[in-house]
Each structure stands twice: as C-alpha cells, then as structure tokens.
mmCIF file of C-alpha atoms and ligand atoms in Angstrom:
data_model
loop_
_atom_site.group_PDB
_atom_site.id
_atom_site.type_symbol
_atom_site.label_atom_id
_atom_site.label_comp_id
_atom_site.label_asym_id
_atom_site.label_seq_id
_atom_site.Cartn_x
_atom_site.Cartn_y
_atom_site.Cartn_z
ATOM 1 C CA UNK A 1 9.795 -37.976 -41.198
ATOM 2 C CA UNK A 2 10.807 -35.764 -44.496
ATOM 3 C CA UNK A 3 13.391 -37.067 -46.323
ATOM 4 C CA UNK A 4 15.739 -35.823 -49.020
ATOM 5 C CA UNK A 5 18.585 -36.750 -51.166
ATOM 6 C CA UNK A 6 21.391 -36.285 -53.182
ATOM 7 C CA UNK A 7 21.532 -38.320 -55.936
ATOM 8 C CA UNK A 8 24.467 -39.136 -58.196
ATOM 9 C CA UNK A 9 27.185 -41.638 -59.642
ATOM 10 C CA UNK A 10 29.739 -41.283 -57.530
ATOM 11 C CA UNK A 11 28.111 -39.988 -54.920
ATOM 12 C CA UNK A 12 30.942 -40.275 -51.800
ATOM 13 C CA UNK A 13 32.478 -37.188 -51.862
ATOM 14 C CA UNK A 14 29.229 -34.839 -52.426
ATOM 15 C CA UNK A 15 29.207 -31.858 -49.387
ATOM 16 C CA UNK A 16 25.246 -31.831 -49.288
ATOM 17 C CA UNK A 17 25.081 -34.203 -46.368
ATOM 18 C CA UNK A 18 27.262 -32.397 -44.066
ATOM 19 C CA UNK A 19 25.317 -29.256 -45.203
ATOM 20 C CA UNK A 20 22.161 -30.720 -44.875
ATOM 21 C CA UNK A 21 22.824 -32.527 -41.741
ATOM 22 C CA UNK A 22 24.265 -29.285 -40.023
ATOM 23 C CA UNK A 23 20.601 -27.384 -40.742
ATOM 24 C CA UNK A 24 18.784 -30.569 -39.371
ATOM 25 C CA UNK A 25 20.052 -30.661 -36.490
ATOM 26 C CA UNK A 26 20.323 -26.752 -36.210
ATOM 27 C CA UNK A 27 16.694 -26.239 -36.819
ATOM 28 C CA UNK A 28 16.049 -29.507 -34.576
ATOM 29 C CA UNK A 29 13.817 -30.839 -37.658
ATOM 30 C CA UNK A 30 12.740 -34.303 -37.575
ATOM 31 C CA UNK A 31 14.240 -35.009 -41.334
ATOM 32 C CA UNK A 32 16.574 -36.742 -43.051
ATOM 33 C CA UNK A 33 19.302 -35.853 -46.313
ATOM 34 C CA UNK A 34 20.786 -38.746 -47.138
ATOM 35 C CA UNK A 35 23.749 -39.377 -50.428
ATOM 36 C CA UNK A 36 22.623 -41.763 -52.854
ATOM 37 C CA UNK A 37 24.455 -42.946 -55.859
ATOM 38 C CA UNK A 38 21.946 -43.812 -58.885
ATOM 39 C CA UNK A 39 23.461 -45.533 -61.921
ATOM 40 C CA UNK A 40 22.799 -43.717 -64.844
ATOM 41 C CA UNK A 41 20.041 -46.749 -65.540
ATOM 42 C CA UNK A 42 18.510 -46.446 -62.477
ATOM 43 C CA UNK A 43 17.393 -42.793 -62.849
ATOM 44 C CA UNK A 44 14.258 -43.838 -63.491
ATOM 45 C CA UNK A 45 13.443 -45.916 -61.486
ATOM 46 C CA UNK A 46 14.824 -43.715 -58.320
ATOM 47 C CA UNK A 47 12.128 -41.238 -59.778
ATOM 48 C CA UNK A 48 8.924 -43.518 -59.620
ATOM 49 C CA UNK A 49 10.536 -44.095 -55.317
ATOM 50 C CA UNK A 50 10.263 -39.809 -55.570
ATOM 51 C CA UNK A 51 6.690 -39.887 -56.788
ATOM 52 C CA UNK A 52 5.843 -42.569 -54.521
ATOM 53 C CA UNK A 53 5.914 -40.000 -51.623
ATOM 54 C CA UNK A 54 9.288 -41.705 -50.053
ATOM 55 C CA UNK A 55 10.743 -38.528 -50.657
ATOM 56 C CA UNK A 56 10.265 -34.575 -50.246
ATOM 57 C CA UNK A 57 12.877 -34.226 -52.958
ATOM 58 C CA UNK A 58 16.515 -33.656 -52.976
ATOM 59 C CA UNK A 59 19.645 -32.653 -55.148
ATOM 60 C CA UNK A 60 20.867 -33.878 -58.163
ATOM 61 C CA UNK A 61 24.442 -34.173 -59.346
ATOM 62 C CA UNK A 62 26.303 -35.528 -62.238
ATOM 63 C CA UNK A 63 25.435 -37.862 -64.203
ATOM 64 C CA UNK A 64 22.474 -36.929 -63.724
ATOM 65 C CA UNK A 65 21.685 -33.252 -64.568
ATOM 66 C CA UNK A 66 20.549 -33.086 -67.839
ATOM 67 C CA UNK A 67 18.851 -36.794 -68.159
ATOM 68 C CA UNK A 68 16.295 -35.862 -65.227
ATOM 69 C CA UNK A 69 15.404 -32.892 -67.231
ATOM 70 C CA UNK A 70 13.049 -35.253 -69.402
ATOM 71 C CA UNK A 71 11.457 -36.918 -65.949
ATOM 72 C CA UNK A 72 10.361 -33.641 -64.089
ATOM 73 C CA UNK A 73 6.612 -32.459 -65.219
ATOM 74 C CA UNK A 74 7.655 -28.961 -64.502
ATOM 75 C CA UNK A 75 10.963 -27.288 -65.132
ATOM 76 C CA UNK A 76 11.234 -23.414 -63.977
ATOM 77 C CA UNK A 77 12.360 -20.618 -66.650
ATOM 78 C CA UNK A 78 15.785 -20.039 -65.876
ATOM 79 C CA UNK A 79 16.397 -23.613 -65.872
ATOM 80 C CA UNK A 80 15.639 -24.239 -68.648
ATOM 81 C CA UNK A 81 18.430 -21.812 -69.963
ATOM 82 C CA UNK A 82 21.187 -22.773 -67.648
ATOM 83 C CA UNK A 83 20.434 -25.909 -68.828
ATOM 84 C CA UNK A 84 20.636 -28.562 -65.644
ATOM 85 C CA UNK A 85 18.769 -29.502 -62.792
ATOM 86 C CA UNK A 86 20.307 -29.122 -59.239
ATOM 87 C CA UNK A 87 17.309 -29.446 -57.260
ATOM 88 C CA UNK A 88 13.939 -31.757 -57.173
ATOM 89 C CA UNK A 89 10.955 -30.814 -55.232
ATOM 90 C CA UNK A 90 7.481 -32.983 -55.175
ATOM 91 C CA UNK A 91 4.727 -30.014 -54.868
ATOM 92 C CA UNK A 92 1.014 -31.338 -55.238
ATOM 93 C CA UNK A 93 2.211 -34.554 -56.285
ATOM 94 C CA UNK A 94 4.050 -32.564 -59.209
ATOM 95 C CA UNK A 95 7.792 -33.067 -59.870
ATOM 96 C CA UNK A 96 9.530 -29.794 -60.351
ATOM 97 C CA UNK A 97 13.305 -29.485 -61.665
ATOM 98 C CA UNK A 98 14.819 -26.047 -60.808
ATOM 99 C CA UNK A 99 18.565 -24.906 -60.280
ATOM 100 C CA UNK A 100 19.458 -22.397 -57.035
ATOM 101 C CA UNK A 101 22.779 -22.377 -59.008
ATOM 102 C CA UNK A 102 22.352 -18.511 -60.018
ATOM 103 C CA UNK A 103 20.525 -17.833 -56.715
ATOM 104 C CA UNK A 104 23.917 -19.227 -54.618
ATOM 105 C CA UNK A 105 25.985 -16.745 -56.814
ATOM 106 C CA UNK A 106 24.576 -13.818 -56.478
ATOM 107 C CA UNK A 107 23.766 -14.931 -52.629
ATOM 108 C CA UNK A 108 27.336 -15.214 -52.396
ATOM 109 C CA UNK A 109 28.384 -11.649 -53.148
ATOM 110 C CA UNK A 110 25.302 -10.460 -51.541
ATOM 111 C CA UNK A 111 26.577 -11.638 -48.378
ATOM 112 C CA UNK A 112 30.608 -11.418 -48.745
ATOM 113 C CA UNK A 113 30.223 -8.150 -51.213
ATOM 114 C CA UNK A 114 27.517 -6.197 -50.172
ATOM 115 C CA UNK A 115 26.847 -3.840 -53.349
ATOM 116 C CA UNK A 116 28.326 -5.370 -55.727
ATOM 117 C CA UNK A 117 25.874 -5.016 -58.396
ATOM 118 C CA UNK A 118 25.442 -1.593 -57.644
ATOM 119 C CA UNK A 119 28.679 -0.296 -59.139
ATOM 120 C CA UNK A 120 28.666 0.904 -63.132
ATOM 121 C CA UNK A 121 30.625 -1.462 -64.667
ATOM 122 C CA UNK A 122 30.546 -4.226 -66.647
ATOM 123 C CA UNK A 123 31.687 -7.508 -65.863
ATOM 124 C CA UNK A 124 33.935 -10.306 -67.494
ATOM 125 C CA UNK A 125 33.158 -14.341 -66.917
ATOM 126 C CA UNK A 126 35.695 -16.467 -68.075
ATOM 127 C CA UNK A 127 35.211 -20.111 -68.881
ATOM 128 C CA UNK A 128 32.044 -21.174 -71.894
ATOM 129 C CA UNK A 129 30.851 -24.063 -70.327
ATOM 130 C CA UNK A 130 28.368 -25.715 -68.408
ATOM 131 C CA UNK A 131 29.302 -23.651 -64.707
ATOM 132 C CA UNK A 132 29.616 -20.661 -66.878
ATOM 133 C CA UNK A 133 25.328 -20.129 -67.968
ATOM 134 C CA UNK A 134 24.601 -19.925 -64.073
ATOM 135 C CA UNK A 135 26.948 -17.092 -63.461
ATOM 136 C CA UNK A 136 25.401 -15.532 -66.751
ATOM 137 C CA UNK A 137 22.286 -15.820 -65.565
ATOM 138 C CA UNK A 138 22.393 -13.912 -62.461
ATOM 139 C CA UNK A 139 24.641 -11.426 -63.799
ATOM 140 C CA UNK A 140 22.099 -10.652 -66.315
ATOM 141 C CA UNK A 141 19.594 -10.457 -63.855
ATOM 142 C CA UNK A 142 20.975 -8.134 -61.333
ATOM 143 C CA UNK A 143 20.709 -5.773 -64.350
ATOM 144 C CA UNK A 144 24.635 -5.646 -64.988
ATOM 145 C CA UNK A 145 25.059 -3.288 -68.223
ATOM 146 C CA UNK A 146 27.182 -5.951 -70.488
ATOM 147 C CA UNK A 147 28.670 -8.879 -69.456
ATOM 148 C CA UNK A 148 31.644 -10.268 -71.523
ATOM 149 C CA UNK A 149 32.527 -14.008 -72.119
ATOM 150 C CA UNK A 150 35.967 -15.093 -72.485
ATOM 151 C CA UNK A 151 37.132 -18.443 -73.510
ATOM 152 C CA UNK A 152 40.271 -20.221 -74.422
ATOM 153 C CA UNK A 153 37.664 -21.585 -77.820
ATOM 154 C CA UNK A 154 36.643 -18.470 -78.645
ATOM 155 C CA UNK A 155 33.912 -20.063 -80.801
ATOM 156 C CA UNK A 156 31.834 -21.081 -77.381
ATOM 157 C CA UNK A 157 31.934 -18.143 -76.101
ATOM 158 C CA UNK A 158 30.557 -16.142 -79.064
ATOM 159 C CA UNK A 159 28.226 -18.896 -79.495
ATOM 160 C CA UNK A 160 26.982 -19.225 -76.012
ATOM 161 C CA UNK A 161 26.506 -15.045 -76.031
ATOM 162 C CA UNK A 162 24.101 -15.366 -79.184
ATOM 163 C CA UNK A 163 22.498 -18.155 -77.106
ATOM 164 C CA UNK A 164 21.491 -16.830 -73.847
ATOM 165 C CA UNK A 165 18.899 -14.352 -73.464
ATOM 166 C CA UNK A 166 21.358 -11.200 -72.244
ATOM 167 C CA UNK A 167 23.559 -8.173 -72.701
ATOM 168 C CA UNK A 168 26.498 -10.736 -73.468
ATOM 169 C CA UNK A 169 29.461 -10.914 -76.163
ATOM 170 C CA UNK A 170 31.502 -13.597 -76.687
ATOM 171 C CA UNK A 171 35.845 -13.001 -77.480
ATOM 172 C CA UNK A 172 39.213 -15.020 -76.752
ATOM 173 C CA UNK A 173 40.725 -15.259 -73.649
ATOM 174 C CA UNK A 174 43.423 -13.029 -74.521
ATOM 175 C CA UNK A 175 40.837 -10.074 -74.921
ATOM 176 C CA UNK A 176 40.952 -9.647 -71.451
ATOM 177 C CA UNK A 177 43.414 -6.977 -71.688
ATOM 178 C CA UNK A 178 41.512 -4.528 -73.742
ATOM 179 C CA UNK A 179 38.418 -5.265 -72.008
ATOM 180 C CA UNK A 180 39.568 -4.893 -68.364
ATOM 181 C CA UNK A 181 39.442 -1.459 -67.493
ATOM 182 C CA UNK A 182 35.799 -1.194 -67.777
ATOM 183 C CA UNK A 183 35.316 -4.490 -65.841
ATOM 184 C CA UNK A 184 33.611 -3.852 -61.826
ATOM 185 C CA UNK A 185 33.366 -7.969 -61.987
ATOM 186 C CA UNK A 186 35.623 -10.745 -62.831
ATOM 187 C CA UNK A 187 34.121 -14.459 -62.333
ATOM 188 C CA UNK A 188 36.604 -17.613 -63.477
ATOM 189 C CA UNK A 189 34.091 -20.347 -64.138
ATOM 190 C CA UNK A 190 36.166 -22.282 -66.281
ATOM 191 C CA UNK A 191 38.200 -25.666 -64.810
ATOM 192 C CA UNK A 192 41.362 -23.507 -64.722
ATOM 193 C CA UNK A 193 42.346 -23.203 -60.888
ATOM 194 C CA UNK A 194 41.026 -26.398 -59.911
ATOM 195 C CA UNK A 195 44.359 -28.270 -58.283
ATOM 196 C CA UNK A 196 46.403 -25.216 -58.221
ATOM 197 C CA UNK A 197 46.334 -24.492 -62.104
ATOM 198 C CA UNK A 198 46.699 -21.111 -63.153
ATOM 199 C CA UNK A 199 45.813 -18.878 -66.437
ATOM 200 C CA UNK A 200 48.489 -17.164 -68.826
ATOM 201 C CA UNK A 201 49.092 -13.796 -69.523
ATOM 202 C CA UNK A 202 45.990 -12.445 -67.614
ATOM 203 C CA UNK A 203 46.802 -8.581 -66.292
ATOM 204 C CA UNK A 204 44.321 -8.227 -63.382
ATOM 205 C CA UNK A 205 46.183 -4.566 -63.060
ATOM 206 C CA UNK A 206 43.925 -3.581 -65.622
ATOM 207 C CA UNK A 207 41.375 -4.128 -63.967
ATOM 208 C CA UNK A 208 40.034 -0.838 -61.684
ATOM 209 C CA UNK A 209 41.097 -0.877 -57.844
ATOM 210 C CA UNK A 210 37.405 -1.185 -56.701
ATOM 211 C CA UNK A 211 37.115 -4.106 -58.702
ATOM 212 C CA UNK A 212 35.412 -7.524 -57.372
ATOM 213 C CA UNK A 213 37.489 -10.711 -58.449
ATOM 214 C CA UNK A 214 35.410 -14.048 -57.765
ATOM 215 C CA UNK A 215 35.806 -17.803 -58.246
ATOM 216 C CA UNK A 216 33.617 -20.582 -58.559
ATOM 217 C CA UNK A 217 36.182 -23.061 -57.892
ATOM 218 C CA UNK A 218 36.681 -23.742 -54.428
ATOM 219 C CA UNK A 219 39.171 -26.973 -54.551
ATOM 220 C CA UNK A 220 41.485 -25.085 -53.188
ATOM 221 C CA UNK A 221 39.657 -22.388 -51.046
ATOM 222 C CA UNK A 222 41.720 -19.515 -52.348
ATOM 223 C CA UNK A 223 42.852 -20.379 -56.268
ATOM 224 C CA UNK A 224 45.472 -19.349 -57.884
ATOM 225 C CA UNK A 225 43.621 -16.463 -59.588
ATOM 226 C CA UNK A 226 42.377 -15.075 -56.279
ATOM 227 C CA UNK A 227 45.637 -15.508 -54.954
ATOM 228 C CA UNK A 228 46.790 -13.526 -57.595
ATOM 229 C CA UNK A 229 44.146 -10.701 -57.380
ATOM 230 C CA UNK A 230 44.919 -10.140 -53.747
ATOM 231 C CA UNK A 231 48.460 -9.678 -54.786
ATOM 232 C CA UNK A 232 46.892 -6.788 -57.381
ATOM 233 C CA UNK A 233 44.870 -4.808 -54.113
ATOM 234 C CA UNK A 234 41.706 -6.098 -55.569
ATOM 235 C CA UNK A 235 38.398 -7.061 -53.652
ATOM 236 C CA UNK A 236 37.586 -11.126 -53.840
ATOM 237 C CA UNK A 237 35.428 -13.894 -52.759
ATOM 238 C CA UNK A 238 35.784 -17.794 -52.840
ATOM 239 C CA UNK A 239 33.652 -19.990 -54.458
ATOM 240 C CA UNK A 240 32.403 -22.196 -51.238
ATOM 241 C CA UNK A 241 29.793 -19.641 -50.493
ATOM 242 C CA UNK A 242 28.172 -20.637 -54.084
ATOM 243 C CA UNK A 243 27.935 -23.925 -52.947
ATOM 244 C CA UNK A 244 26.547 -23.034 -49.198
ATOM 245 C CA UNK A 245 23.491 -20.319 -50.371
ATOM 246 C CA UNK A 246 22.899 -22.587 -53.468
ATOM 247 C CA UNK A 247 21.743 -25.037 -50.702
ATOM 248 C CA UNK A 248 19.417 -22.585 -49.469
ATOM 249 C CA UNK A 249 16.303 -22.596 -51.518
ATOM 250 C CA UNK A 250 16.459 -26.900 -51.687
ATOM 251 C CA UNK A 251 16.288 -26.833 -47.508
ATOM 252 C CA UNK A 252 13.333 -24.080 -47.343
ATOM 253 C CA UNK A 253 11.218 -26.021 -49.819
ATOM 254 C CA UNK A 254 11.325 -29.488 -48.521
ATOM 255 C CA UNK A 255 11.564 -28.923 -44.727
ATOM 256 C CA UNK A 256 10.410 -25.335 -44.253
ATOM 257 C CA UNK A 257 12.852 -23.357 -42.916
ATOM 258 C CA UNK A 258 15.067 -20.683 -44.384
ATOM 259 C CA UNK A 259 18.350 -22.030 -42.947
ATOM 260 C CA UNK A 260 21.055 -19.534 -42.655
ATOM 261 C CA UNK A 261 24.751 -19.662 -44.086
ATOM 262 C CA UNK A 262 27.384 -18.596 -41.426
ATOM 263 C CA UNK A 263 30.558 -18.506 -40.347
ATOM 264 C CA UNK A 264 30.379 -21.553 -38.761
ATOM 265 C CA UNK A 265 29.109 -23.562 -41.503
ATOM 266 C CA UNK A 266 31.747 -22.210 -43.613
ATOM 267 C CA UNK A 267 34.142 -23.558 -41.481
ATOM 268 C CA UNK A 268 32.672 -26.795 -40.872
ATOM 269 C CA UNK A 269 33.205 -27.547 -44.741
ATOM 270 C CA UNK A 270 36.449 -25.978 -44.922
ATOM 271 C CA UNK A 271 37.554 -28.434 -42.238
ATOM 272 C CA UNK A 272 35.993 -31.070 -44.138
ATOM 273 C CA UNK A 273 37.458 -30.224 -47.452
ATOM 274 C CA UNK A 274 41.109 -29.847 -45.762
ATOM 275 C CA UNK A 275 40.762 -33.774 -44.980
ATOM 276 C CA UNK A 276 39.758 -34.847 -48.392
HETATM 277 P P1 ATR B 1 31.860 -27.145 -66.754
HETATM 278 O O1 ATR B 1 30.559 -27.825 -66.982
HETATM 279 O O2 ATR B 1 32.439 -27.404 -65.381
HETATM 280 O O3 ATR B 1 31.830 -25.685 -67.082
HETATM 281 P P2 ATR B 1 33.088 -27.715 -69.299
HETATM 282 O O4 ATR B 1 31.771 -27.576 -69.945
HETATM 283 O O5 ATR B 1 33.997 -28.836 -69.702
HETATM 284 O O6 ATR B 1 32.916 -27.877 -67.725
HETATM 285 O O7 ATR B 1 33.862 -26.321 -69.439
HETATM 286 C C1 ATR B 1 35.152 -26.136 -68.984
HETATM 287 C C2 ATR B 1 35.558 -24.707 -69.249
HETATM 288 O O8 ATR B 1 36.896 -24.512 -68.781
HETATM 289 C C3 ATR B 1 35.557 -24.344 -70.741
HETATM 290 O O9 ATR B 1 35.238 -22.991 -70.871
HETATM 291 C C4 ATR B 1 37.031 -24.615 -71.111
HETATM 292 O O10 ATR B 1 37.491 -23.907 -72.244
HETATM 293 P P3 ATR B 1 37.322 -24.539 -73.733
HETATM 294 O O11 ATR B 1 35.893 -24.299 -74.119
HETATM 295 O O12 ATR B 1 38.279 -23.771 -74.571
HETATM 296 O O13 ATR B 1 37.651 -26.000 -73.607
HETATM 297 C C5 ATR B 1 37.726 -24.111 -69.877
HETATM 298 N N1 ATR B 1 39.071 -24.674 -69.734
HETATM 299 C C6 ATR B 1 39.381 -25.939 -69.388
HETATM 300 N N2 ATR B 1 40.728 -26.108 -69.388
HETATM 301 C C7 ATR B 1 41.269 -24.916 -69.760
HETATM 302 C C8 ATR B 1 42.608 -24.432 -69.944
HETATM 303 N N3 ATR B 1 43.667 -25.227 -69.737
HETATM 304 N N4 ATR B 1 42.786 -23.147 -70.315
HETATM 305 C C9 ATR B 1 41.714 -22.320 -70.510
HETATM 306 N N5 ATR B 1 40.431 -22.727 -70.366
HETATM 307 C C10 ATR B 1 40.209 -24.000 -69.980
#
C-alpha cells in the first residue's frame, strides 16, 4: 500500500488528512495519508524512514520547511526562490523538495476567476513575507506586466522586489492609493485578516470595477478585506481554494491520479473549519 504524510510540530490541526483521505477513498486507491508530528530533532531521522521506501512522500509543514531543504538531493527551480518546501516525493530512489504553493494560486483563480491573467493590468500583493514569494511567483509567471509589493516595513518589500527574479517594486503600505487605479489584482498575503483583523486606510474604490480582490487567508472564509471589497462591487475569491489545488500536484505524484477540487470538497473543509 502507498503511503504519505504530513509532517510537522504540531501537527493536529493540519487539513491534509481530510483532503487526502477524501481523494482516497474517491479514487478507491489502496493508500494511505497519514499526520505526523516530527520534532524539529527528529527531521532526520523521519527522512532516512522516507528513503527507506516506507513512504511515497508527503507534505511538509512548519517547523519544518526550510530545515528539509538541506535533506532533499533535488530541489526544483522555483523552490528554490520561494524559499520552502511543501511537498516530498521519492522518484528513483531520489528525494525531491518542491512547493505546489504558486501552482494552488494561480489554480485557484483559474478555477473561481477564469481569465484573470488575461486582463492589462498590473497587480498589487500586500504582505513581504514568507506567504508573500509564492504569490510572486506565479504572478510573475502568468506574465503579469508589474507586480507591486506593499508592506507595513517598507524596507522588505523593496528588498524582497530586488530579490526575486520579476517585474516587481517594493513601497509602503500606504502607497496603495496612488497605485490602485492601475491594479486588475489585489492579493493580501500578509497575517492581517487572520481572526477578523482588518487593514487601515486602504481605498479599494480606487481600485477599477473589473478588478479581482483575493486572499490567502482563509481563517475566516471570507476576511475582513474581502468582506470589504464586496462592499466596493469588486470581483473576489477566498483563500481555501489555495490550499485545495496546492494539494493537487502532491496526490498525482505519489498515487497517480489527478484528483479534482470541487464543490464538495470545498465544503467538506468548510464544515470542518466551522468546528475548529
Ligand atoms: P508569513 O510567512 O506567513 O508570510 P511573516 O514572514 O511573519 O509570515 O510575514 C507576515 C507579513 O504580514 C509581513 O509582511 C508583515 O509585515 P511586516 O514585514 O511589516 O512585519 C505583515 N503584517 C503582520 N502584521 C501586520 C499588521 N498589523 N499590519 C500590517 N502588516 C502586518
């Protein structure tokens, strides 16, 4: 039987099982996707149990992202520059490290916002940090003409745009204003909106009408900001989708099938989320 894994410290409240399990039995494949937690100073030693063959591979969560980078013999491209691991998969006795991070994103909109890299525009991420390189990632490559980045330390953001490889620029979070009008894409990937929180002085009027407002925050399903853009007429899309096509490319690699993200997934993890 194939088995996979989530691994992480704490582990308990991680989605990937339910997810996971739903495609299993779906798909009626004989597998298994179990949570595991790993102490930070057992990493390595859950990695010899991986090339041991117990294991088709599986996710990885925090702590762990960044340490496993230095166990896997082969790390794709773009992970590299987002800069964490999400996903493990053994191929001809080879560890690879990749993140589907910047494939769920762009998934996400493909599915809920058909087009939406099509318009002329150019679009504004807010937030500098980790979440934020993913989003950068596949804006950049769905050929978006400039993509801004907005932070409350402006610093990060102008020193994250020199960083990446990218049409990006870097400002303070209270550029937003000027910039807005030319924006087809706003993305929050910054902790703001997680438990309800809200940002300042933010005028999503600016913004065009046919503008797409997005989240990657999903705790709660509809965040303040999106709350706030459907007050404004605009276009949006949660965050949980992120997390459901990011899931994707993990499940085709170690069991075979393409699984598909649909309605009824969706709310099979909303329904889990509401009791958490
Ligand atoms: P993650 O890995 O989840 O992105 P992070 O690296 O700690 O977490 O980044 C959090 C992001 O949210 C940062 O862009 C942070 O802005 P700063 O760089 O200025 O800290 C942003 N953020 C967190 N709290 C914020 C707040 N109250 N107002 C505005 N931005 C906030």
């Amino acid at each position: 039987m194939k088995k996979a894994f989530v691994i992480g410290h704490p582990i308990a409240h991680s989605l990937s099982p339910l997810l996971h399990g739903y495609w299993l039995e779906k798909y009626k494949i004989e597998g298994r996707y179990d949570a595991i937690n790993v102490f930070p100073d057992e990493l390595n030693q859950f990695v010899t149990r991986l090339r041991s063959g117990e294991f088709v591979g599986g996710n990885v969560t925090l702590p762990h992202k960044h340490a496993i980078f230095g166990l896997c013999d082969e790390i794709e491209t773009d992970t590299r520059i987002i800069g964490a691991v999400n996903t493990l998969i053994m191929r001809d006795n080879k560890l690879v490290g990749s993140n589907t991070d910047q494939l769920g994103f762009a998934a996400n909109l493909d599915q809920m916002a058909p087009g939406w890299d099509k318009k002329k525009g150019e679009a504004i991420v807010l937030g500098a940090g980790g979440a934020a390189r993913a989003v950068l990632v596949a804006l950049a490559s769905r050929g978006i003409s400039h993509i801004h980045i907005l932070n409350r330390t402006a610093q990060k953001a102008i020193d994250l745009a020199n960083e990446l490889p990218g049409p990006f620029s870097g400002h303070a979070l209270t550029h937003f204003t000027q910039l807005a009008s030319d924006a087809q894409i706003l993305v929050n990937t910054s902790s703001i909106g997680m438990h309800g929180t809200r940002f300042e002085d933010l005028p999503l009027n600016n913004l065009p009408r046919s503008a797409l407002v997005t989240d990657i925050v999903y705790t709660p399903l509809i965040t303040p900001l999106l709350k706030d853009a459907q007050k404004a007429g605009l276009k949006t899309v949660d965050g949980l989708g992120m997390l459901l096509h990011q899931a994707v490319p993990g499940f085709k690699a170690w069991f075979g099938t393409r699984p598909e993200v649909t309605t009824e997934l969706r709310e099979l993890l909303i329904n889990k989320l509401r009791q958490s």
